[in-house]
Coordinates of C-alpha atoms in Angstrom, one line a residue:
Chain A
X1 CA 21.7 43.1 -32.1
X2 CA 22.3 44.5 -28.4
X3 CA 24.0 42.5 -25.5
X4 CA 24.5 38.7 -25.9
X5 CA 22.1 36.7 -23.7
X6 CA 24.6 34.1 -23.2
X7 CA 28.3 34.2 -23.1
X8 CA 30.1 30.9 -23.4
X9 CA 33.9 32.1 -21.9
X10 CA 37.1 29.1 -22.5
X11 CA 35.4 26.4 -21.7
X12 CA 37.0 22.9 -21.6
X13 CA 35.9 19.7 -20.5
X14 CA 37.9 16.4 -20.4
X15 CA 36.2 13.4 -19.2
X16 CA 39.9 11.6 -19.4
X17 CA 42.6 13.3 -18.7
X18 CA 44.4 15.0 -22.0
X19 CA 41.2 13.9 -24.0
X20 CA 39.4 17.3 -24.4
X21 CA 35.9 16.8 -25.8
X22 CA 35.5 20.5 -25.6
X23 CA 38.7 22.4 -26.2
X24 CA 38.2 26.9 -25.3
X25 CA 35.2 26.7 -26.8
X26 CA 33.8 30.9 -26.5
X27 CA 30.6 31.2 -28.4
X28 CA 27.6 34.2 -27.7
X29 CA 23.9 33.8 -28.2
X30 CA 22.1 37.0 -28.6
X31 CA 18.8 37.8 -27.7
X32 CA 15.7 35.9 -30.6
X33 CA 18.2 34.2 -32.8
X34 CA 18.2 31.1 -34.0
X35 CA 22.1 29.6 -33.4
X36 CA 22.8 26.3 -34.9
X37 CA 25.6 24.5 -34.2
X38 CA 26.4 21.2 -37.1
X39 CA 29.2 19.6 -36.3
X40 CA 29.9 15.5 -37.0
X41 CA 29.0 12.9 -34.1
X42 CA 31.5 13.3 -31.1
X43 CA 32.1 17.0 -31.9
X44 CA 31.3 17.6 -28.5
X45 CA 27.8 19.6 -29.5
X46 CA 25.9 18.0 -26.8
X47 CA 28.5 18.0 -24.2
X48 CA 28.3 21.9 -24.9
X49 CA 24.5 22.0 -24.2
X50 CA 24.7 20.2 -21.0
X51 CA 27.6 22.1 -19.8
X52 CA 25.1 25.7 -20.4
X53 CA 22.5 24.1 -18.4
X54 CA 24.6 22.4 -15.9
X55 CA 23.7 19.1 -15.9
X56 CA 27.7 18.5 -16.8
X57 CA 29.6 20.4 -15.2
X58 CA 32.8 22.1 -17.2
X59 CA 36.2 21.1 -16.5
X60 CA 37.6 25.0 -17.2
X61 CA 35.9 28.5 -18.3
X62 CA 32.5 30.4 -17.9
X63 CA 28.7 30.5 -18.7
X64 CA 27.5 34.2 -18.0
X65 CA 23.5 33.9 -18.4
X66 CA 22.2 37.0 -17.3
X67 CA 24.8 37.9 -14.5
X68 CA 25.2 34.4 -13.4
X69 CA 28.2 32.5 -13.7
X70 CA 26.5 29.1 -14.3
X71 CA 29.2 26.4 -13.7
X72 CA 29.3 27.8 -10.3
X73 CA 26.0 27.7 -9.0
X74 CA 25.1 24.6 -6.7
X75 CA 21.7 23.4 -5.1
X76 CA 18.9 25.5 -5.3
X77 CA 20.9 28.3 -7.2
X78 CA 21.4 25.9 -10.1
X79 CA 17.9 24.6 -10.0
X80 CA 16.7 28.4 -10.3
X81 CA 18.7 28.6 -13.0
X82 CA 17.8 25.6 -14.9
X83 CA 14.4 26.0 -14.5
X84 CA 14.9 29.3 -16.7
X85 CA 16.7 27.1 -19.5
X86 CA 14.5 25.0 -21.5
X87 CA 15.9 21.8 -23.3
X88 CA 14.4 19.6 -26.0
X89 CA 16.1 15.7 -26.3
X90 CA 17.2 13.8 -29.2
X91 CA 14.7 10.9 -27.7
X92 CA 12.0 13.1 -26.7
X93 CA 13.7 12.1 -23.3
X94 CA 9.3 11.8 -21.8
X95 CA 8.0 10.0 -18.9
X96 CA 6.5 7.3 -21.1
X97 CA 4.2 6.3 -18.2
X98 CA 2.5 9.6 -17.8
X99 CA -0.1 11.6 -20.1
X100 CA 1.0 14.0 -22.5
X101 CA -0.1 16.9 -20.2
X102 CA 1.2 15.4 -17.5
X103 CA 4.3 15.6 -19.1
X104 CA 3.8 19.3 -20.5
X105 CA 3.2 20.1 -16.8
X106 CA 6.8 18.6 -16.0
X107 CA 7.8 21.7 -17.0
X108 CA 6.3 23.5 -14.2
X109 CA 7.9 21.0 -11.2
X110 CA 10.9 23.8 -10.8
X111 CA 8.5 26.6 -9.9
X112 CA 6.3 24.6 -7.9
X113 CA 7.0 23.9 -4.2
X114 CA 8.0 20.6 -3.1
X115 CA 4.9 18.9 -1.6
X116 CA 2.6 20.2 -4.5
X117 CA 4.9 18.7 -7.0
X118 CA 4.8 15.8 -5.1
X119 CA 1.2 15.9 -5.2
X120 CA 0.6 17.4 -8.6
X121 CA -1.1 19.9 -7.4
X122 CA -0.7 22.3 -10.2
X123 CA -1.6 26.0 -10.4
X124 CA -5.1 26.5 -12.4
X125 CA -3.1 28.9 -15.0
X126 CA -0.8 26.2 -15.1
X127 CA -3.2 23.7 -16.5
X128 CA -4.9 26.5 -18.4
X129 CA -1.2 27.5 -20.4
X130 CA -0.8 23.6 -20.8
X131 CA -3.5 22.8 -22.6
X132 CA -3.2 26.0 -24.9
X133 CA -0.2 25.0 -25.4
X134 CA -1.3 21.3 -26.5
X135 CA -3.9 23.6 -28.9
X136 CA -0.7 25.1 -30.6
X137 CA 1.1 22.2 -31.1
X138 CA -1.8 19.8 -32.7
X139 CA -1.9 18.0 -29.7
X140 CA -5.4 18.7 -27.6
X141 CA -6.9 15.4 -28.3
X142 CA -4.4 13.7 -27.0
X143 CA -3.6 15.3 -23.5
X144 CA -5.1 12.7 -21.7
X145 CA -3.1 9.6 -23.4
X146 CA 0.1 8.6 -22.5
X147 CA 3.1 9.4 -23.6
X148 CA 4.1 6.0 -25.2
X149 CA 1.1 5.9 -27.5
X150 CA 2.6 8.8 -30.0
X151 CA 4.1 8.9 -32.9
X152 CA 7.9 10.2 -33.2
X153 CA 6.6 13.7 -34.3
X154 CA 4.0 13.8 -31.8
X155 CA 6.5 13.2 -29.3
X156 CA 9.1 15.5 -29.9
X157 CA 6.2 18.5 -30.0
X158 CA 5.4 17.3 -26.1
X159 CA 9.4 17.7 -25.8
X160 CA 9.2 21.2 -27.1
X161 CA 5.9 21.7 -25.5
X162 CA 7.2 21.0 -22.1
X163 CA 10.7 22.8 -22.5
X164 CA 7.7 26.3 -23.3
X165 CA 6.2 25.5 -19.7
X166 CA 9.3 26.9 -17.9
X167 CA 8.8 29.7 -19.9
X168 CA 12.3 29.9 -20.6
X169 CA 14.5 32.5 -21.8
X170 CA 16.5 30.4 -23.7
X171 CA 15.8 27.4 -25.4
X172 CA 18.6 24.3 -25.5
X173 CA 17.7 21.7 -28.4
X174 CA 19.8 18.8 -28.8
X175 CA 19.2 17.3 -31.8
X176 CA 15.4 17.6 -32.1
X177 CA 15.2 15.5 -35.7
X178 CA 17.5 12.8 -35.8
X179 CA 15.2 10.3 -34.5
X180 CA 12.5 12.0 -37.0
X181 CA 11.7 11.5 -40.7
X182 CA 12.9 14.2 -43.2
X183 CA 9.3 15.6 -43.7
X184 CA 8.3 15.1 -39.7
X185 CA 11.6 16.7 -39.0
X186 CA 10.8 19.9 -40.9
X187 CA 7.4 20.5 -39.4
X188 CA 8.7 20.3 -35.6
X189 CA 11.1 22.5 -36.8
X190 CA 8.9 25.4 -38.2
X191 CA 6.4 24.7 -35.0
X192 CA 9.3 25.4 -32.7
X193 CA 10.9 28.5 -34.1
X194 CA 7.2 30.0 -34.4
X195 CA 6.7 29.3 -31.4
X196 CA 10.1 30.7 -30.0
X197 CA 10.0 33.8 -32.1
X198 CA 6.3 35.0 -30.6
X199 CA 7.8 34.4 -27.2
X200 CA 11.1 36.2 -27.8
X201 CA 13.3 33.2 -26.9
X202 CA 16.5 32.6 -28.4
X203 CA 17.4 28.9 -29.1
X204 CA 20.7 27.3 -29.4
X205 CA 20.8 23.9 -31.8
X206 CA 22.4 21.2 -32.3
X207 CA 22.1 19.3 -35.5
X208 CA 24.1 17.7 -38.1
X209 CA 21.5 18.2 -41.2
X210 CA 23.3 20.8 -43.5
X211 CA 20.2 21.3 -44.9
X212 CA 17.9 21.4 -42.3
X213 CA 20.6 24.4 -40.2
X214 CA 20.3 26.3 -43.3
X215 CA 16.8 26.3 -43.7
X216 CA 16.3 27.9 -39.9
X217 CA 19.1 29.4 -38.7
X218 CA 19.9 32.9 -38.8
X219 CA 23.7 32.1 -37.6
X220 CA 25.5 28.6 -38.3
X221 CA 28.2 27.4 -35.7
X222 CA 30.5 24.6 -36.6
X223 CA 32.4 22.4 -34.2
X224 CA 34.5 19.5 -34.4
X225 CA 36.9 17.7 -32.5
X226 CA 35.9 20.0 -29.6
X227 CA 36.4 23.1 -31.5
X228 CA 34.3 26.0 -33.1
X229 CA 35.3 26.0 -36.8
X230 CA 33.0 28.0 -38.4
X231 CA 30.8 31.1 -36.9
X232 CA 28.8 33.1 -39.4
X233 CA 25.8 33.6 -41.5
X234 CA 24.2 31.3 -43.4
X235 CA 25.1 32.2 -46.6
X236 CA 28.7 32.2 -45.9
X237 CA 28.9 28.6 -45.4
X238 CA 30.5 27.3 -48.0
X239 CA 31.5 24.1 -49.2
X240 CA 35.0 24.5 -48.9
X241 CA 33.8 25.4 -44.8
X242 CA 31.8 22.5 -44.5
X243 CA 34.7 20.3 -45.6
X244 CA 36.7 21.8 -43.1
X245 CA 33.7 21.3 -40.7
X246 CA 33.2 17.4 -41.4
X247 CA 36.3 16.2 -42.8
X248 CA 36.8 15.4 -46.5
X249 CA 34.1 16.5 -49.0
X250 CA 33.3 12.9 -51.2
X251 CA 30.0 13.0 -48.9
X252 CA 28.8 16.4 -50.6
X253 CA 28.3 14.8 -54.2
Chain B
X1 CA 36.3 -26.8 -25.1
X2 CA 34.2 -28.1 -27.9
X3 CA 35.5 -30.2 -30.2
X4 CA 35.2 -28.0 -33.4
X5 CA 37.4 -25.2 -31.0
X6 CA 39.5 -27.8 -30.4
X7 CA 40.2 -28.6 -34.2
X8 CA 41.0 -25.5 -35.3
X9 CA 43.3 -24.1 -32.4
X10 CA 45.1 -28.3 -32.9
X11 CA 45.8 -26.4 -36.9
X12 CA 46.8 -23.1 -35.4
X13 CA 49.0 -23.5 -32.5
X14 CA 52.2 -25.5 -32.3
X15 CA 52.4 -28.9 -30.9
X16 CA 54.2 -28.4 -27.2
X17 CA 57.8 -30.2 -26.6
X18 CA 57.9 -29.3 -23.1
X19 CA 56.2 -31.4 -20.4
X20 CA 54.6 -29.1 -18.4
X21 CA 53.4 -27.8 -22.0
X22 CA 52.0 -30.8 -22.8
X23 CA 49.6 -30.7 -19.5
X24 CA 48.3 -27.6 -19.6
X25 CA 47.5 -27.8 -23.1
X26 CA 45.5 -31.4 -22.1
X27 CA 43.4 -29.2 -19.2
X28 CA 42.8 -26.0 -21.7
X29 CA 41.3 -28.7 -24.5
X30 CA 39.7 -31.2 -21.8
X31 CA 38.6 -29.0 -19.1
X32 CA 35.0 -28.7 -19.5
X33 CA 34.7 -32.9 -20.0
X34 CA 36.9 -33.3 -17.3
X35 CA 34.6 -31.2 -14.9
X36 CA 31.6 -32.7 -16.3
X37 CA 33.1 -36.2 -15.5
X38 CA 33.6 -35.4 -11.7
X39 CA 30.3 -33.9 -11.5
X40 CA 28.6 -37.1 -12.6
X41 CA 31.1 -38.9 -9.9
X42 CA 29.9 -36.8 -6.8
X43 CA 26.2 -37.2 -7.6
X44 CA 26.6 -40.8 -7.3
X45 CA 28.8 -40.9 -4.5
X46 CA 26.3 -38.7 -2.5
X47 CA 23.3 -41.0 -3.6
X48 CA 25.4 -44.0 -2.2
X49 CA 26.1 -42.1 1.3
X50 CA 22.6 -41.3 2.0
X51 CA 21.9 -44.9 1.5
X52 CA 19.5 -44.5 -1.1
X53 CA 18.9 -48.0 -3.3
X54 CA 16.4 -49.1 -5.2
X55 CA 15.2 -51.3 -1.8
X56 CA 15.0 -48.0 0.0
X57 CA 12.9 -46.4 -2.5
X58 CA 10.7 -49.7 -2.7
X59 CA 10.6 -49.6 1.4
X60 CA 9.5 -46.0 1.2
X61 CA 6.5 -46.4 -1.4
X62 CA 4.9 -49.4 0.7
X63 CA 5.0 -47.3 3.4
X64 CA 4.0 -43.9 1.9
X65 CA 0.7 -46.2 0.5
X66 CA -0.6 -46.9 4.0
X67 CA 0.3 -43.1 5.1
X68 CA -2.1 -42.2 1.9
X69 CA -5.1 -44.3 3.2
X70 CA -4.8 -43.2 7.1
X71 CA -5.3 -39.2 5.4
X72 CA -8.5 -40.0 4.2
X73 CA -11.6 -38.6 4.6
X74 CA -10.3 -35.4 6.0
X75 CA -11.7 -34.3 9.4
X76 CA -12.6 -30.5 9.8
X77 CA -14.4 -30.8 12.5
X78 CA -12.8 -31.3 15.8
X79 CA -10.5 -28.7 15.8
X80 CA -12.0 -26.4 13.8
X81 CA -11.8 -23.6 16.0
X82 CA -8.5 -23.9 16.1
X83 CA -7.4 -24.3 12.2
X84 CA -9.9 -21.4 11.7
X85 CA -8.3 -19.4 14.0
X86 CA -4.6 -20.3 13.2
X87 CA -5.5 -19.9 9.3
X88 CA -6.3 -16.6 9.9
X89 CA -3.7 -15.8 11.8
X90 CA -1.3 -16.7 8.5
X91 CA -3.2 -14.6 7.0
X92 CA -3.3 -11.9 9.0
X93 CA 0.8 -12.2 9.5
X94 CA 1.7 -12.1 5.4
X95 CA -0.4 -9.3 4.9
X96 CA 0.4 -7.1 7.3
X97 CA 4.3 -8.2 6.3
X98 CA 3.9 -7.7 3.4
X99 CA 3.3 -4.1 3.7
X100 CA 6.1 -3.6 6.1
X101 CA 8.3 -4.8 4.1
X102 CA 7.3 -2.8 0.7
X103 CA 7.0 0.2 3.1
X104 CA 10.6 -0.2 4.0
X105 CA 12.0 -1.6 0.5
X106 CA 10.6 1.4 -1.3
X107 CA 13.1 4.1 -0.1
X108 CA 15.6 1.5 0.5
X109 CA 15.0 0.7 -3.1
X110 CA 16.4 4.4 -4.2
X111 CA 18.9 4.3 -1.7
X112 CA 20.4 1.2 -3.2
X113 CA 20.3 1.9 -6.7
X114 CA 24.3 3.3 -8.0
X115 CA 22.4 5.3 -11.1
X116 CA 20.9 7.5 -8.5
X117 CA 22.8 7.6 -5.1
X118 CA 26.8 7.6 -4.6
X119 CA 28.5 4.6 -3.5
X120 CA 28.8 5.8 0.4
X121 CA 24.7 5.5 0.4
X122 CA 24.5 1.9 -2.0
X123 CA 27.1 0.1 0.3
X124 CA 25.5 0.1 3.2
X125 CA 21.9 -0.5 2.2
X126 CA 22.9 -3.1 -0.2
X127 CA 25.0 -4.7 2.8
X128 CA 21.3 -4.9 4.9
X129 CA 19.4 -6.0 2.4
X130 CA 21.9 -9.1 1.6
X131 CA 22.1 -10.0 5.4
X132 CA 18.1 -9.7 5.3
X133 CA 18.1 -12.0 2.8
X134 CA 20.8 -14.5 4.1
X135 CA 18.7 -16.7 5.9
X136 CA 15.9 -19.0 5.5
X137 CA 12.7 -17.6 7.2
X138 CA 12.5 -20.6 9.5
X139 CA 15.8 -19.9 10.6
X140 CA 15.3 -15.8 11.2
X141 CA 12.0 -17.6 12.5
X142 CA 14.1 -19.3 15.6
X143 CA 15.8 -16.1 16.0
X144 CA 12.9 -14.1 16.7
X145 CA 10.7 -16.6 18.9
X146 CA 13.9 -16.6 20.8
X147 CA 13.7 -13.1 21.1
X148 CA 10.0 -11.7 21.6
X149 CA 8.6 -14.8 22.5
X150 CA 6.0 -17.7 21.1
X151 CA 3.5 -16.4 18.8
X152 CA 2.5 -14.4 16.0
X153 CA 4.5 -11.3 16.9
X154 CA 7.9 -13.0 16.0
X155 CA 6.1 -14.4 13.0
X156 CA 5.6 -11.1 11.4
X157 CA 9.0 -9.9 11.9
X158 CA 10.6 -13.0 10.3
X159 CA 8.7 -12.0 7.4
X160 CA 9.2 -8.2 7.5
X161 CA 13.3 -9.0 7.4
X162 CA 12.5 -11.7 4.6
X163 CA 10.0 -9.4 2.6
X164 CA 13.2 -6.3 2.7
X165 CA 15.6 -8.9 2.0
X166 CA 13.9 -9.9 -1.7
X167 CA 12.2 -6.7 -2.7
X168 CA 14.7 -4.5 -1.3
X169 CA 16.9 -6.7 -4.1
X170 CA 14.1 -6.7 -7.2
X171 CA 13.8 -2.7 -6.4
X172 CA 17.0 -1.9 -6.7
X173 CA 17.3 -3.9 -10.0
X174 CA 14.1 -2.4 -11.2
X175 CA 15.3 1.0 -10.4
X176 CA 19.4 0.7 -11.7
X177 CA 17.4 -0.8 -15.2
X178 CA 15.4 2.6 -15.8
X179 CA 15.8 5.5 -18.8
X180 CA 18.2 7.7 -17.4
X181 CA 16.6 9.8 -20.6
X182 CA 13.5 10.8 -18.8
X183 CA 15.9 11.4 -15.4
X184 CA 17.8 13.7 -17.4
X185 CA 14.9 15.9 -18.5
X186 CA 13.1 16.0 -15.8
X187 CA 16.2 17.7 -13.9
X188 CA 16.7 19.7 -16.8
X189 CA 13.5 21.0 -16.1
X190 CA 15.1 22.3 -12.7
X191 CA 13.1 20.2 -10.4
X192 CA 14.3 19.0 -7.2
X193 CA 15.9 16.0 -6.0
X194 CA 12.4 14.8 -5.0
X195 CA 10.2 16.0 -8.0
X196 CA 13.1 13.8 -10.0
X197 CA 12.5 10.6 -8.2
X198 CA 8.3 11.2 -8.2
X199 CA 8.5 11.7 -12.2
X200 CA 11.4 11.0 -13.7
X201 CA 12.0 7.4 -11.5
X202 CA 8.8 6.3 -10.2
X203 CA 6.4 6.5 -13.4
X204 CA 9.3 3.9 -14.8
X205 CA 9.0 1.5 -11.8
X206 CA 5.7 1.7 -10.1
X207 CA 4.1 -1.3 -12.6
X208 CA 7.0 -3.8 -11.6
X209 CA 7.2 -2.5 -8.0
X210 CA 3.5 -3.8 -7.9
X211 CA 4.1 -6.7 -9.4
X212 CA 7.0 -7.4 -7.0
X213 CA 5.1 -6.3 -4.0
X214 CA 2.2 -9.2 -5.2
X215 CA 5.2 -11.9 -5.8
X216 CA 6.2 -11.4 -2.3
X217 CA 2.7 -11.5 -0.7
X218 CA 2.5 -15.2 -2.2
X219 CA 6.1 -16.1 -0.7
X220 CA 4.9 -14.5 2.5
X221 CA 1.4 -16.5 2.3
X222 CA 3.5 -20.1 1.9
X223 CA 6.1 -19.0 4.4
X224 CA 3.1 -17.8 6.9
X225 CA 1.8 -21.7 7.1
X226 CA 5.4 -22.7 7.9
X227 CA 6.2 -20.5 11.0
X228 CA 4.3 -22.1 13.3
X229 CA 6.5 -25.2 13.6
X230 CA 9.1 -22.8 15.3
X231 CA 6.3 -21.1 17.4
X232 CA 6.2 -18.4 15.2
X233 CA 2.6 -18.4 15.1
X234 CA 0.2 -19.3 12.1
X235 CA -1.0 -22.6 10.9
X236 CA 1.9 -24.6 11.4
X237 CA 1.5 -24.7 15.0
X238 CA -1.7 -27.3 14.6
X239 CA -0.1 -29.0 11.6
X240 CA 3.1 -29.9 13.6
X241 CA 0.7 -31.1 16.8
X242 CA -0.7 -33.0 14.2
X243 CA 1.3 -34.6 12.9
X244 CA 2.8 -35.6 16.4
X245 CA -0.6 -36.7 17.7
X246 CA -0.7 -39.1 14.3
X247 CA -4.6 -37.3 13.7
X248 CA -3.1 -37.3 9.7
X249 CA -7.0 -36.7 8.7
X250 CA -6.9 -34.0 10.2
X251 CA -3.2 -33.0 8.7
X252 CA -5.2 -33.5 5.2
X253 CA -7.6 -31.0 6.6
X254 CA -5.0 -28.1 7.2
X255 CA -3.0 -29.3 4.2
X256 CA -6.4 -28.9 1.9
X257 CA -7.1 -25.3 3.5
X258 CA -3.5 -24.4 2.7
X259 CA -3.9 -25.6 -1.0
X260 CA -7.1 -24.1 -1.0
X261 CA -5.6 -20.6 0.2
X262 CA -3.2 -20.7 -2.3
X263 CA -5.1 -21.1 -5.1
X264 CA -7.3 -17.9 -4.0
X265 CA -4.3 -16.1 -3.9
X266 CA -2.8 -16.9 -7.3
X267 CA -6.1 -15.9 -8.6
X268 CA -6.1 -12.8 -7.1
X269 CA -2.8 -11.5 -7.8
X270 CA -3.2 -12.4 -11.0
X271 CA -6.0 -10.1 -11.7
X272 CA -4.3 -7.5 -9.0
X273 CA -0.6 -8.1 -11.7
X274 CA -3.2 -7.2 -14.4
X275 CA -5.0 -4.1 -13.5
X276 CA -1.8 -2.3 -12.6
X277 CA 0.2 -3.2 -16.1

């Protein structure tokens, strides 16, 4: 694999003082793999993910993404930046008030200037690539309903539908299938790394399903207590590293 | 405190030697009766000091009963020019209020909310729209007539400052109650501080905003027929000359139209709340 895509350098961040929730955390993402991080609840995963596309900013350390130093960017920097990121939420995180294309086209706004955002005056192509997009991800017929109307699955393939539209080069997901069923969970799953392997885009994820990680990751991070743990293939995580990882190992049997 | 409280803290706690013990220990278990107790007091105290007695109220009915006939049959004709005019003029003065005041509550809205704007920005706009909202209309009402003059001009401003003073408030709330979920992705999306608020905040407000902006319209309606008594302009000019002049028929008139007006407006705001949900 050539040059890392994105280099995660000491980085810290305390919300109270002496209470780390990330503690020199250095981690790379290369270009088209599929990282996951697993980790228990309060491991500091999701802090992680919103300190890479800045919407927390890191007490200590560095995020080099493609020659840019991301914790220090500010204003329009940082927006230029973000929009390059894509992100997909535990909750879907959509405007539950607008249409599900609508919502794909959300992922436009950072390219788009101010007073046609405002307007929704989006690019022909734009609309085009949206509903192609909605084509993909089993979702044409409902472009035109609202957000709120879909089911859990439905929803999280908008999420991952609108994170595509910033055609980003890299792909945050935070944990895309907790509020899913197991068998829901696996189809967005295979729906978003197809769709992120035919675009090239590496994608960073947070999950706490063993078994889920294992099934599409090509590298396995694990965290806890604001640490990385574990860094390695697939099939070298063990059970004796996934005790270390979650504490204790009475929940394996 | 309750009594079942009471009972189990009397098994738990020691019994107090001290004196002073003793008495605060009698206010911690009796408080609430006590208060209660007083409250009862003052309410009958204040009923004796306005002088209200049965014989009072007795006085009042026999009177109110030959008020009652001397309304009747309403007369709509001999000033009808001017309750046609002066209705319309109430009208004319909550409406265009109305929108002055949602037209200035909207970005004073987002400026108020503390999910969205730091505290230096919240302070000061939640100062104004308190001190909008400190007075009764009637009252900012005197204010204005004092200031621009009789008539229908100082109406409308009385109601602009009221209108800001109680959306401004339900704005705010609306906006501090949203998903900071959707917030959050929309800026993750790299969109700008405007593009947030137009996607990620308004989609999650705009139904309650409406129905907000409709509550105030019928405040500002009822309010409307009021101002005139100051010389704000409005119906309540001819209803206080009325009244003066003793032509109650013609009081039963205005008061009819006013009931009547009302009633159209429930009706349409209801449909109005209904359409936008």
């Amino acid at each position: 694999m050539s040059e890392a895509i994105l280099q995660i350098r000491n980085l810290s961040k305390s919300y109270f003082h002496k209470q780390p929730v990330l503690h020199d955390v250095s981690l790379d993402v290369k270009p088209e793999e599929i990282l996951i991080i697993i980790g228990p609840s309060g491991a500091g995963k999701s802090t992680l993910m919103r300190c890479i596309n800045h919407l927390i900013t890191p007490s200590s350390g560095h995020i080099y993404f493609k020659g840019l130093d991301i914790p220090s960017l500010h204003g329009n920097q940082m927006r230029a930046c973000r929009r390059r990121i894509g992100m997909v939420f535990q909750e879907f995180n959509l405007v539950e008030r607008l249409t599900v294309l609508e919502n794909l086209l959300i992922g436009r706004l950072g390219y788009m200037k101010p007073l046609d955002a405002f307007l929704q005056r989006y690019a022909a192509e734009d609309i085009d690539a949206a509903e192609a997009l909605l084509t993909r991800l089993g979702l044409r017929e409902f472009a035109l309903k609202r957000a709120d109307n879909l089911s859990g699955g439905q929803r999280q393939r908008v999420g991952i539908g609108r994170a595509l539209m910033q055609n980003p080069e890299l792909l945050l997901v935070d944990e895309p299938t907790s509020s899913l069923d197991p068998k829901t969970s696996v189809e967005v799953m295979e729906i978003m790394a197809e769709l992120a392997r035919e675009r090239h885009i590496p994608v960073l994820v947070n999950m706490h399903d063993v078994n889920l990680a294992r099934r599409f990751a090509d590298r396995i991070v694990g965290m806890r207590e604001g640490r990385i743990v574990f860094d390695g293939k697939k099939e070298e995580l063990t059970n004796d590293t996934l005790a270390k990882i979650y504490g204790g190992d009475s929940w394996m049997h | 405190m309750d009594a079942l409280t009471r009972r189990v803290l009397k098994t738990q706690e020691p019994v107090p030697t001290g004196g002073m013990e003793k008495v605060r220990r009698f206010f911690r278990f009796y408080g609430v009766q006590i208060l209660l107790f007083l409250f009862v007091v003052y309410v009958l105290f204040a009923l004796s000091r306005l002088g209200i007695s049965p014989k009072r109220i007795s006085e009042g009915f026999t009177q109110g009963k030959v008020f009652l006939s001397r309304l009747f049959p309403p007369d709509f004709i001999t000033r009808w020019d001017d309750i046609r005019h002066d209705m319309l003029e109430s009208l004319e003065i909550a409406v265009v209020a109305s929108i002055i005041g949602i037209l200035l509550s909207l970005p004073l809205g987002l400026l108020g909310a503390r999910n969205l704007m730091p505290s230096v920005v919240t302070w000061p706009v939640r100062l104004f729209i308190s001190l909008a909202r400190a007075f009764n209309p009637i009252i900012i009402g005197i204010i204005f007539v004092k200031a621009v003059g009789f008539g229908p001009l100082a109406g409308l401003l009385t109601l602009s400052v009221a209108s800001v003073g109680f959306i401004g408030k339900l704005f705010i709330e609306a906006v501090e109650e949203i998903s900071m979920k959707q917030v959050e992705a929309v800026r993750a999306s790299g969109a700008s501080f405007l593009s947030v608020i137009r996607f990620g905040v308004l989609p999650q407000v705009s139904a309650r905003f409406i129905g907000f902006g409709m509550y105030q319209f019928d405040s500002n309606l009822r309010n409307s027929t009021t101002l005139g008594i100051v010389g704000a302009g409005g119906i309540g000019g001819t209803l206080f000359a009325a009244y003066q002049r003793f032509d109650y028929r013609i009081v039963c008139a205005i008061v009819l139209l006013i009931i009547g007006l009302i009633i159209l407006d429930e009706y349409v705001s209801e449909r109005v709340r209904r359409v936008f949900q």
